[in-house]
CSV table of C-alpha atoms in Angstrom, one decimal:
chain,number,residue,atom,x,y,z
Z,1071,MET,CA,2.8,23.1,51.4
Z,1072,GLN,CA,-0.5,22.1,49.9
Z,1073,ALA,CA,0.8,22.7,46.3
Z,1074,SER,CA,4.0,20.7,47.1
Z,1075,ALA,CA,1.9,17.8,48.5
Z,1076,ASP,CA,-0.3,17.8,45.4
Z,1077,SER,CA,2.7,17.9,43.1
Z,1078,THR,CA,4.2,14.9,44.9
Z,1079,LYS,CA,1.0,13.1,44.7
Z,1080,MET,CA,0.7,13.8,41.0
Z,1081,ASP,CA,4.3,12.5,40.4
Z,1082,CYS,CA,3.5,9.3,42.3
Z,1083,LEU,CA,0.2,8.9,40.4
Z,1084,TRP,CA,2.0,9.5,37.0
Z,1085,SER,CA,4.7,7.0,38.0
Z,1086,ASN,CA,2.0,4.5,39.0
Z,1087,TRP,CA,0.2,4.9,35.6
Z,1088,LYS,CA,3.5,4.4,33.8
Z,1089,CYS,CA,4.2,1.2,35.7
Z,1090,GLN,CA,0.7,-0.1,35.0
Z,1091,ALA,CA,1.1,0.7,31.3
Z,1092,ILE,CA,4.4,-1.2,31.2
Z,1093,ASP,CA,2.9,-4.2,32.9
Z,1094,LEU,CA,0.1,-4.2,30.4
Z,1095,LEU,CA,2.3,-4.0,27.3
Z,1096,TYR,CA,4.6,-6.8,28.7
Z,1097,TRP,CA,1.7,-9.1,29.5
Z,1098,ARG,CA,2.8,-9.4,33.2
Z,1099,ASP,CA,-0.9,-10.0,34.1
Z,1100,ILE,CA,-2.2,-12.1,31.2
Z,1101,LYS,CA,-5.8,-11.8,32.2
Z,1102,GLN,CA,-5.8,-8.0,32.7
Z,1103,THR,CA,-3.8,-7.4,29.5
Z,1104,GLY,CA,-6.1,-9.7,27.5
Z,1105,ILE,CA,-9.2,-7.8,28.7
Z,1106,VAL,CA,-7.6,-4.4,27.8
Z,1107,PHE,CA,-6.2,-5.6,24.4
Z,1108,GLY,CA,-9.5,-7.3,23.5
Z,1109,SER,CA,-11.5,-4.2,24.5
Z,1110,PHE,CA,-9.4,-2.0,22.3
Z,1111,LEU,CA,-9.7,-4.3,19.3
Z,1112,LEU,CA,-13.4,-4.7,19.8
Z,1113,LEU,CA,-13.9,-1.0,19.9
Z,1114,LEU,CA,-11.7,-0.4,16.8
Z,1115,PHE,CA,-13.4,-3.2,14.8
Z,1116,SER,CA,-16.8,-1.8,15.8
Z,1117,LEU,CA,-15.7,1.6,14.4
Z,1118,THR,CA,-14.9,-0.1,11.1
Z,1119,GLN,CA,-18.6,-1.2,10.9
Z,1120,PHE,CA,-20.5,1.6,12.6
Z,1121,SER,CA,-20.2,5.3,13.0
Z,1122,VAL,CA,-18.6,6.8,16.1
Z,1123,VAL,CA,-22.0,8.1,17.3
Z,1124,SER,CA,-23.5,4.6,17.0
Z,1125,VAL,CA,-20.6,2.9,18.8
Z,1126,VAL,CA,-20.7,5.5,21.7
Z,1127,ALA,CA,-24.5,5.1,21.9
Z,1128,TYR,CA,-24.3,1.3,22.0
Z,1129,LEU,CA,-21.5,1.4,24.7
Z,1130,ALA,CA,-23.5,3.8,26.8
Z,1131,LEU,CA,-26.6,1.6,26.5
Z,1132,ALA,CA,-24.7,-1.5,27.4
Z,1133,ALA,CA,-23.2,0.2,30.5
Z,1134,LEU,CA,-26.6,1.7,31.5
Z,1135,SER,CA,-28.3,-1.7,31.1
Z,1136,ALA,CA,-25.7,-3.3,33.4
Z,1137,THR,CA,-25.8,-0.7,36.1
Z,1138,ILE,CA,-29.6,-0.3,36.1
Z,1139,SER,CA,-30.1,-4.1,36.2
Z,1140,PHE,CA,-27.6,-4.4,39.1
Z,1141,ARG,CA,-29.3,-1.5,40.9
Z,1142,ILE,CA,-32.8,-3.1,40.6
Z,1143,TYR,CA,-31.4,-6.6,41.5
Z,1144,LYS,CA,-29.8,-5.2,44.7
Z,1145,SER,CA,-33.0,-3.2,45.6
Z,1146,VAL,CA,-35.2,-6.3,45.2
Z,1147,LEU,CA,-32.7,-8.4,47.2
Z,1148,GLN,CA,-32.7,-5.8,50.0
Z,1149,ALA,CA,-36.5,-5.7,50.0
Z,1150,VAL,CA,-36.7,-9.5,50.3
Z,1151,GLN,CA,-34.0,-9.9,52.9
Z,1152,LYS,CA,-35.3,-6.7,54.7
Z,1153,THR,CA,-31.8,-5.2,54.9
Z,1154,ASP,CA,-30.6,-1.6,54.4
Z,1155,GLU,CA,-27.3,-1.7,52.6
Z,1156,GLY,CA,-27.8,1.5,50.8
Z,1157,HIS,CA,-27.0,2.4,47.3
Z,1158,PRO,CA,-24.9,-0.4,45.6
Z,1159,PHE,CA,-22.7,2.2,44.0
Z,1160,LYS,CA,-22.3,4.4,47.0
Z,1161,ALA,CA,-18.5,4.0,47.2
Z,1162,TYR,CA,-18.1,5.1,43.6
Z,1163,LEU,CA,-20.6,8.0,43.9
Z,1164,GLU,CA,-18.6,9.3,46.9
Z,1165,LEU,CA,-15.2,8.8,45.1
Z,1166,GLU,CA,-13.4,12.1,44.4
Z,1167,ILE,CA,-12.8,12.5,40.6
Z,1168,SER,CA,-12.4,16.2,40.2
Z,1169,LEU,CA,-9.0,17.7,39.3
Z,1170,SER,CA,-7.5,20.4,41.5
Z,1171,GLN,CA,-6.2,23.7,40.0
Z,1172,ASP,CA,-2.6,22.6,40.5
Z,1173,GLN,CA,-3.3,19.3,38.7
Z,1174,ILE,CA,-4.9,21.1,35.8
Z,1175,GLN,CA,-2.0,23.5,35.6
Z,1176,LYS,CA,0.5,20.6,35.5
Z,1177,TYR,CA,-1.3,18.8,32.7
Z,1178,THR,CA,-1.5,22.1,30.8
Z,1179,ASP,CA,2.2,22.7,31.2
Z,1180,TYR,CA,2.9,19.2,29.9
Z,1181,LEU,CA,0.7,19.9,26.9
Z,1182,GLN,CA,2.3,23.2,26.3
Z,1183,LEU,CA,5.7,21.7,26.4
Z,1184,TYR,CA,4.8,19.0,23.8
Z,1185,VAL,CA,3.1,21.5,21.5
Z,1186,ASN,CA,6.0,23.9,21.6
Z,1187,SER,CA,8.5,21.2,20.9
Z,1188,ALA,CA,6.5,19.9,18.0
Z,1189,ALA,CA,6.1,23.4,16.5
Z,1190,LYS,CA,9.8,24.1,16.8
Z,1191,GLU,CA,10.7,20.7,15.2
Z,1192,LEU,CA,8.3,21.3,12.3
Z,1193,ARG,CA,9.6,24.8,11.7
Z,1194,ARG,CA,13.1,23.4,11.6
Z,1195,LEU,CA,12.2,20.7,9.1
Z,1196,PHE,CA,10.1,22.8,6.8
Z,1197,LEU,CA,12.5,25.7,6.8
Z,1198,VAL,CA,15.4,23.4,6.1
Z,1199,GLN,CA,17.6,24.3,9.0
Z,1200,ASP,CA,19.3,20.9,8.4
Z,1201,LEU,CA,19.1,19.7,4.8
Z,1202,VAL,CA,19.6,16.0,5.7
Z,1203,ASP,CA,16.9,16.0,8.3
Z,1204,SER,CA,14.5,17.8,5.9
Z,1205,LEU,CA,15.3,15.2,3.2
Z,1206,LYS,CA,14.6,12.4,5.6
Z,1207,PHE,CA,11.3,14.0,6.6
Z,1208,ALA,CA,10.4,14.4,2.9
Z,1209,VAL,CA,11.2,10.7,2.3
Z,1210,LEU,CA,9.0,9.8,5.3
Z,1211,MET,CA,6.1,11.8,4.0
Z,1212,TRP,CA,6.5,10.3,0.5
Z,1213,LEU,CA,6.4,6.8,2.0
Z,1214,LEU,CA,3.3,7.7,4.0
Z,1215,THR,CA,1.5,8.6,0.8
Z,1216,TYR,CA,1.8,5.0,-0.2
Z,1217,VAL,CA,0.8,3.8,3.3
Z,1218,GLY,CA,-2.3,6.1,3.1
Z,1219,ALA,CA,-3.2,4.7,-0.3
Z,1220,LEU,CA,-3.1,1.1,1.1
Z,1221,PHE,CA,-4.7,1.6,4.6
Z,1222,ASN,CA,-7.2,3.9,6.1
Z,1223,GLY,CA,-6.8,5.6,9.5
Z,1224,LEU,CA,-8.7,2.9,11.5
Z,1225,THR,CA,-6.7,0.1,9.9
Z,1226,LEU,CA,-3.4,1.9,10.8
Z,1227,LEU,CA,-4.8,2.4,14.3
Z,1228,ILE,CA,-5.6,-1.3,14.7
Z,1229,MET,CA,-2.1,-2.2,13.5
Z,1230,ALA,CA,-0.6,0.3,16.0
Z,1231,VAL,CA,-2.6,-1.3,18.9
Z,1232,VAL,CA,-1.6,-4.8,17.9
Z,1233,SER,CA,2.0,-3.7,17.6
Z,1234,MET,CA,1.9,-2.0,21.0
Z,1235,PHE,CA,0.8,-5.3,22.6
Z,1236,THR,CA,3.1,-7.6,20.7
Z,1237,LEU,CA,6.4,-5.9,19.8
Z,1238,PRO,CA,7.5,-5.2,23.3
Z,1239,VAL,CA,7.2,-8.9,24.2
Z,1240,VAL,CA,8.9,-10.0,21.0
Z,1241,TYR,CA,11.7,-7.6,21.6
Z,1242,PHE,CA,12.1,-8.7,25.2
Z,1243,LYS,CA,12.4,-12.4,24.2
Z,1244,HIS,CA,14.7,-11.8,21.2
Z,1245,GLN,CA,16.5,-8.6,22.2
Z,1246,ALA,CA,20.0,-9.8,21.3
Z,1247,GLN,CA,19.1,-10.8,17.7
Z,1248,ILE,CA,17.0,-7.7,17.1
Z,1249,ASP,CA,19.7,-5.4,18.4
Z,1250,GLN,CA,22.2,-7.1,16.1
Z,1251,TYR,CA,20.0,-6.6,13.0
Z,1252,LEU,CA,19.1,-3.0,14.0
Z,1253,GLY,CA,22.8,-2.2,14.4
Z,1254,LEU,CA,23.5,-3.5,10.9
Z,1255,VAL,CA,20.6,-1.4,9.5
Z,1256,ARG,CA,21.7,1.7,11.4
Z,1257,THR,CA,25.2,1.3,10.1
Z,1258,HIS,CA,24.0,1.0,6.5
Z,1259,VAL,CA,21.7,4.0,6.8
Z,1260,ASN,CA,24.5,6.1,8.3
Z,1261,THR,CA,26.8,5.1,5.5
Z,1262,VAL,CA,24.3,6.1,2.9
Z,1263,VAL,CA,23.5,9.4,4.6
Z,1264,GLY,CA,27.3,10.1,4.9
Z,1265,LYS,CA,27.7,9.6,1.1
Z,1266,ILE,CA,24.7,11.9,0.4
Z,1267,GLN,CA,26.2,14.6,2.7
Z,1268,ALA,CA,29.5,14.3,0.9
Z,1269,LYS,CA,27.9,14.9,-2.5
Z,1270,ILE,CA,25.3,17.6,-1.7
Z,1271,PRO,CA,26.7,21.1,-1.1
Z,1272,GLY,CA,25.6,22.4,2.3
Z,1273,ALA,CA,24.3,19.0,3.4
Z,1274,LYS,CA,26.8,18.6,6.2
Z,1275,ARG,CA,25.5,19.2,9.7
Z,1276,GLN,CA,26.6,22.3,11.4
Z,1277,THR,CA,29.1,21.7,14.1
Z,1278,GLU,CA,28.8,23.7,17.3
C-alpha cells in the first residue's frame, strides 16, 4: 500500500512538473517565465566569460551573502523587538527533501529505459539495419560538422534555450501557416527519399 501511494504521489508530482514546464514555455505567467528565462541566459552568458568553477563559486557566494545577511537582520530585529520568532529559515530546514527508495528506483527505471532505447537506436543506425535511416543519420552528422565549426557548445546551448522559450509561442500564434509550410517540406523530403529508395538496391524499407 505504501509503495502504491508513493507511486501515485510521484505520478502526480511528475504531472505537476510537466504542467509547470508547459506554463513556463508558453509564457502563461510572464513574470515567472521572464525570471527563469533571464536566469538561464545570465548563467550561460556567465559561462562564456568565466570558468564553471568560477561561476559556481560566485553563485554560491551570492546565495550565502543573501541568506547570512537576512539571518543577521532577523536576529537583530528580534533582539530589538524582544521577540522569539526562531530561525527565519526554520520552515525550509524542516522541509523533507530526501528521496525514498521507491522514488529512486522509479527514476533509475526511467533512466534505464532511455539509455536502452538510445543504445538500440544507435546500434540500428551504425549497423545499417535500414539503409535510408543510416544515410539520413550520416547526413545529419555531416551537417553537424559545419555547425560545430561555426558555433561552440555554449553558443548552441544559448540558442537552444532561446528557442525553447520562443518557438512554442510563435508556433501557437501561427500554427496554421507553420503546419502548411511543414507539410510542403515533408512532402518534398518524402518524394526525394522515395526516389533515392527506388535507385539504390536494398534501400527499400522492410515490410512486416
